[in-house]
Coordinates of C-alpha atoms in Angstrom, one line a residue:
X1 CA -63.6 -166.4 61.6
X2 CA -60.4 -166.7 59.5
X3 CA -60.5 -166.3 55.7
X4 CA -60.3 -169.4 53.5
X5 CA -58.1 -170.0 50.5
X6 CA -59.9 -169.6 47.1
X7 CA -59.3 -172.2 44.4
X8 CA -60.3 -172.2 40.7
X9 CA -60.0 -174.2 37.5
X10 CA -61.5 -174.2 34.1
X11 CA -63.7 -177.2 33.6
X12 CA -64.7 -178.4 30.1
X13 CA -68.2 -179.8 29.8
X14 CA -70.4 -181.0 26.9
X15 CA -72.2 -177.6 27.1
X16 CA -68.9 -175.6 27.0
X17 CA -66.3 -174.5 29.5
X18 CA -66.8 -172.8 32.9
X19 CA -64.8 -171.7 35.9
X20 CA -65.3 -173.9 38.9
X21 CA -64.3 -172.1 42.2
X22 CA -64.1 -173.4 45.8
X23 CA -63.1 -172.4 49.3
X24 CA -60.4 -174.3 51.2
X25 CA -59.8 -174.7 54.9
X26 CA -57.0 -176.5 56.9
X27 CA -53.5 -177.5 55.8
X28 CA -52.9 -178.0 52.1
X29 CA -51.1 -181.3 53.1
X30 CA -54.0 -182.7 55.0
X31 CA -56.2 -185.6 53.9
X32 CA -58.9 -184.0 51.7
X33 CA -62.6 -183.8 52.6
X34 CA -64.9 -182.5 49.8
X35 CA -68.0 -180.8 51.1
X36 CA -70.8 -180.1 48.6
X37 CA -73.8 -178.0 49.2
X38 CA -77.6 -178.2 48.5
X39 CA -79.6 -177.0 45.5
X40 CA -79.7 -173.2 46.1
X41 CA -76.8 -172.9 48.4
X42 CA -73.0 -172.5 48.0
X43 CA -69.7 -173.7 49.5
X44 CA -69.7 -171.0 52.2
X45 CA -72.4 -173.0 54.0
X46 CA -69.5 -175.2 55.2
X47 CA -67.3 -172.5 56.7
X48 CA -67.9 -173.6 60.2
X49 CA -67.4 -177.3 59.4
X50 CA -64.4 -176.5 57.2
X51 CA -62.6 -174.7 60.1
X52 CA -63.6 -177.4 62.5
X53 CA -62.2 -180.2 60.4
X54 CA -59.3 -178.0 59.3
X55 CA -58.2 -177.6 62.9
X56 CA -57.9 -181.4 63.1
X57 CA -55.5 -181.4 60.2
X58 CA -57.9 -182.0 57.3
X59 CA -57.8 -180.2 54.0
X60 CA -61.4 -179.2 53.5
X61 CA -62.5 -178.2 49.9
X62 CA -66.0 -176.7 49.5
X63 CA -66.9 -176.2 45.8
X64 CA -69.5 -173.8 44.5
X65 CA -71.5 -176.1 42.2
X66 CA -71.9 -174.6 38.7
X67 CA -74.6 -171.9 38.7
X68 CA -74.0 -171.0 42.3
X69 CA -71.8 -168.7 44.3
X70 CA -68.4 -167.9 42.7
X71 CA -68.6 -170.6 40.0
X72 CA -69.7 -169.9 36.4
X73 CA -73.2 -170.3 35.1
X74 CA -74.0 -173.0 32.5
X75 CA -75.1 -171.9 29.0
X76 CA -78.5 -173.7 29.2
X77 CA -80.7 -174.4 32.2
X78 CA -81.3 -177.9 30.9
X79 CA -77.7 -178.7 31.9
X80 CA -78.3 -178.2 35.6
X81 CA -78.4 -181.8 36.6
X82 CA -76.4 -184.2 38.7
X83 CA -74.5 -185.8 35.7
X84 CA -73.3 -182.3 34.7
X85 CA -72.1 -181.6 38.3
X86 CA -70.3 -184.9 38.5
X87 CA -68.4 -184.0 35.3
X88 CA -67.7 -180.5 36.4
X89 CA -66.0 -181.8 39.6
X90 CA -64.1 -184.6 37.9
X91 CA -60.9 -182.6 37.3
X92 CA -60.8 -181.2 40.8
X93 CA -61.3 -184.7 42.3
X94 CA -58.7 -186.3 40.1
X95 CA -56.0 -184.2 41.6
X96 CA -56.8 -185.0 45.3
X97 CA -55.9 -188.7 45.6
X98 CA -58.0 -190.4 48.3
X99 CA -60.7 -188.2 49.8
X100 CA -63.8 -188.2 52.0
X101 CA -67.2 -186.7 51.0
X102 CA -69.8 -184.6 52.8
X103 CA -72.9 -183.9 50.8
X104 CA -76.0 -182.0 51.8
X105 CA -79.1 -182.7 49.8
X106 CA -78.1 -182.2 46.2
X107 CA -74.5 -182.5 47.3
X108 CA -75.3 -186.0 48.5
X109 CA -76.8 -186.9 45.2
X110 CA -73.7 -185.7 43.5
X111 CA -71.7 -187.8 45.9
X112 CA -73.7 -190.9 45.1
X113 CA -73.0 -190.3 41.4
X114 CA -69.3 -189.9 42.1
X115 CA -69.2 -193.0 44.3
X116 CA -70.7 -195.1 41.5
X117 CA -67.9 -194.2 39.0
X118 CA -65.3 -196.9 38.3
X119 CA -62.1 -196.3 40.1
X120 CA -63.4 -193.5 42.4
X121 CA -61.0 -192.5 45.2
X122 CA -63.8 -191.7 47.7
X123 CA -63.0 -193.3 51.1
X124 CA -65.9 -192.4 53.3
X125 CA -69.2 -190.5 52.6
X126 CA -71.5 -188.4 54.7
X127 CA -75.0 -188.0 53.3
X128 CA -76.8 -185.1 55.0
X129 CA -80.6 -185.5 54.7
X130 CA -80.6 -187.2 51.3
X131 CA -81.1 -190.7 50.1
X132 CA -81.9 -192.8 47.0
X133 CA -85.6 -192.0 47.2
X134 CA -87.1 -188.5 47.1
X135 CA -90.9 -188.1 47.2
X136 CA -92.5 -186.0 44.5
X137 CA -94.2 -183.8 47.0
X138 CA -91.0 -182.4 48.4
X139 CA -89.6 -181.8 44.9
X140 CA -92.8 -179.9 44.0
X141 CA -92.4 -177.7 47.1
X142 CA -88.8 -176.9 46.1
X143 CA -89.7 -176.2 42.5
X144 CA -92.5 -173.9 43.5
X145 CA -90.2 -171.9 45.7
X146 CA -87.5 -171.7 42.9
X147 CA -90.1 -170.3 40.5
X148 CA -90.7 -167.2 42.7
X149 CA -88.9 -164.1 41.5
X150 CA -87.2 -162.7 44.6
X151 CA -85.6 -159.3 44.7
X152 CA -84.8 -157.6 48.1
X153 CA -84.1 -154.0 49.0
X154 CA -81.6 -154.9 51.7
X155 CA -79.5 -157.7 53.0
X156 CA -81.7 -157.7 56.1
X157 CA -84.8 -158.4 53.9
X158 CA -82.9 -161.3 52.2
X159 CA -81.9 -162.7 55.6
X160 CA -85.5 -162.6 56.8
X161 CA -86.5 -164.7 53.8
X162 CA -83.7 -167.2 54.5
X163 CA -84.8 -167.5 58.1
X164 CA -88.3 -168.3 56.9
X165 CA -87.5 -170.7 54.1
X166 CA -84.6 -172.5 55.8
X167 CA -86.0 -172.7 59.3
X168 CA -85.6 -176.5 59.1
X169 CA -81.8 -175.9 59.1
X170 CA -82.3 -175.9 62.9
X171 CA -81.7 -173.3 65.7
X172 CA -79.0 -171.0 64.4
X173 CA -77.6 -167.9 66.1
X174 CA -78.1 -164.4 64.7
X175 CA -74.4 -164.4 63.6
X176 CA -74.9 -167.7 61.7
X177 CA -78.0 -166.4 59.9
X178 CA -76.1 -163.3 58.9
X179 CA -73.2 -165.4 57.7
X180 CA -75.6 -167.4 55.5
X181 CA -77.3 -164.3 54.2
X182 CA -74.0 -162.5 53.4
X183 CA -72.8 -165.4 51.2
X184 CA -76.3 -166.1 49.8
X185 CA -76.6 -162.6 48.3
X186 CA -75.6 -161.1 45.0
X187 CA -76.0 -157.3 44.4
X188 CA -77.5 -156.3 41.0
X189 CA -76.5 -153.3 38.9
X190 CA -79.5 -151.5 40.3
X191 CA -78.4 -152.0 43.9
X192 CA -81.0 -154.7 44.8
X193 CA -80.2 -158.0 46.5
X194 CA -80.9 -161.4 44.9
X195 CA -80.0 -164.9 45.8
X196 CA -76.6 -166.0 44.5
X197 CA -77.6 -168.6 42.0
X198 CA -78.6 -168.8 38.3
X199 CA -82.5 -168.7 38.2
X200 CA -82.3 -171.2 35.4
X201 CA -81.4 -174.0 37.9
X202 CA -85.1 -174.7 38.2
X203 CA -85.5 -175.6 34.5
X204 CA -85.0 -179.4 34.8
X205 CA -87.8 -179.4 37.4
X206 CA -90.4 -177.7 35.2
X207 CA -93.3 -179.8 34.0
X208 CA -94.4 -183.1 35.5
X209 CA -92.5 -184.1 38.7
X210 CA -92.4 -187.6 40.0
X211 CA -90.6 -189.5 42.7
X212 CA -86.9 -189.9 42.3
X213 CA -85.9 -193.5 42.8
X214 CA -82.2 -194.4 42.4
X215 CA -82.0 -197.4 44.7
X216 CA -80.0 -199.3 42.0
X217 CA -77.3 -196.7 42.5
X218 CA -77.2 -197.3 46.2
X219 CA -75.3 -200.6 46.0
X220 CA -72.4 -198.7 44.4
X221 CA -72.4 -196.2 47.3
X222 CA -72.2 -198.7 50.2
X223 CA -68.9 -200.3 49.1
X224 CA -67.5 -197.8 51.6
X225 CA -68.6 -196.6 55.1
X226 CA -71.5 -194.2 54.9
X227 CA -72.9 -191.9 57.6
X228 CA -76.5 -190.8 57.0
X229 CA -77.8 -187.8 58.8
X230 CA -81.5 -187.2 58.9
X231 CA -83.3 -184.2 60.2
X232 CA -86.0 -185.6 62.4
X233 CA -88.8 -183.7 60.7
X234 CA -87.4 -184.0 57.1
X235 CA -90.0 -184.3 54.3
X236 CA -87.3 -185.2 51.8
X237 CA -85.4 -188.1 53.5
X238 CA -88.4 -190.1 54.8
X239 CA -88.0 -192.3 57.9
X240 CA -88.7 -195.4 55.9
X241 CA -86.0 -194.5 53.3
X242 CA -83.4 -193.8 56.0
X243 CA -84.3 -197.1 57.8
X244 CA -83.9 -199.0 54.5
X245 CA -80.5 -197.3 53.9
X246 CA -79.4 -198.3 57.4
X247 CA -80.0 -202.0 56.8
X248 CA -76.7 -202.2 55.1
X249 CA -73.8 -203.0 57.5
X250 CA -71.6 -200.2 56.1
X251 CA -74.2 -197.6 56.9
X252 CA -74.7 -195.7 60.2
X253 CA -77.8 -193.6 60.6
X254 CA -78.1 -190.6 63.0
X255 CA -81.2 -188.5 63.5
X256 CA -80.6 -184.8 64.2
X257 CA -83.2 -183.4 66.6
X258 CA -84.7 -180.0 66.0
X259 CA -84.1 -180.0 62.3
X260 CA -85.9 -180.8 59.1
X261 CA -84.3 -180.6 55.6
X262 CA -81.5 -180.2 56.1
X263 CA -79.3 -179.8 59.2
X264 CA -77.0 -176.9 58.8
X265 CA -73.9 -178.7 60.2
X266 CA -72.9 -175.7 62.2
X267 CA -73.7 -177.0 65.6
X268 CA -70.7 -178.4 67.5
X269 CA -72.3 -181.8 68.2
X270 CA -73.1 -182.2 64.5
X271 CA -69.6 -181.3 63.5
X272 CA -68.1 -183.7 66.1
X273 CA -70.3 -186.5 64.7
X274 CA -68.9 -186.0 61.2
X275 CA -65.3 -185.5 62.4
X276 CA -65.4 -188.7 64.4
X277 CA -66.8 -190.7 61.5
X278 CA -64.3 -189.4 59.0
X279 CA -61.4 -190.1 61.5

């Protein structure tokens, strides 16, 4: 695997300024594709897809959303919400011209928020196992996991936990799991390993949790072609939600066998599906 370029800028938000960082693949002159990760993940999840699309001439930009990976942490846990993330990415997106979007889970919610902005330059959008309705039960499952304090003695122990928690990503190779573990880990001053995100990202989910219903936002999303990918056993993008999304003529729905929430987008057939749609 070759090494990506690393980008950074200072982003000014209502809660203060932070450094937003991203990885880039492909030629800098290529048509941009922005790939945005899930809640506890980071932009290195898209290394395989970035190289795949980059080899086809696309400039692939994979941000670390604030509070994850190489990007800065927000001053208050209450700020970890989609409107903040949309604002944090605005300066980066403004410099791209027309671009495509690939969003996994939270990255898809951010994409829907960006798509609804007046004058957005988003051309096509891929939503990976996310939609405008999220059942409370799946959010409670995620919240309960995030509230666990997890400290590991080794990278191998952290990887074992990832294999358990993210088994719904689908059948990955040992090298792919090690890649995810390597970039999911942060080493503490005491030499322990922790997951590479601000523990405060759970704060907006504390207390009562209900269904998320943003169907009114959906009409703003489907003014462009949208590819919806659903893991066949997903508990977050329900079959009935995906079917309702696919009723719109601009939407194409594909079910990814052997996956739940959410397909890892590392398997060649999944990457080909995305490349063909964006082309």
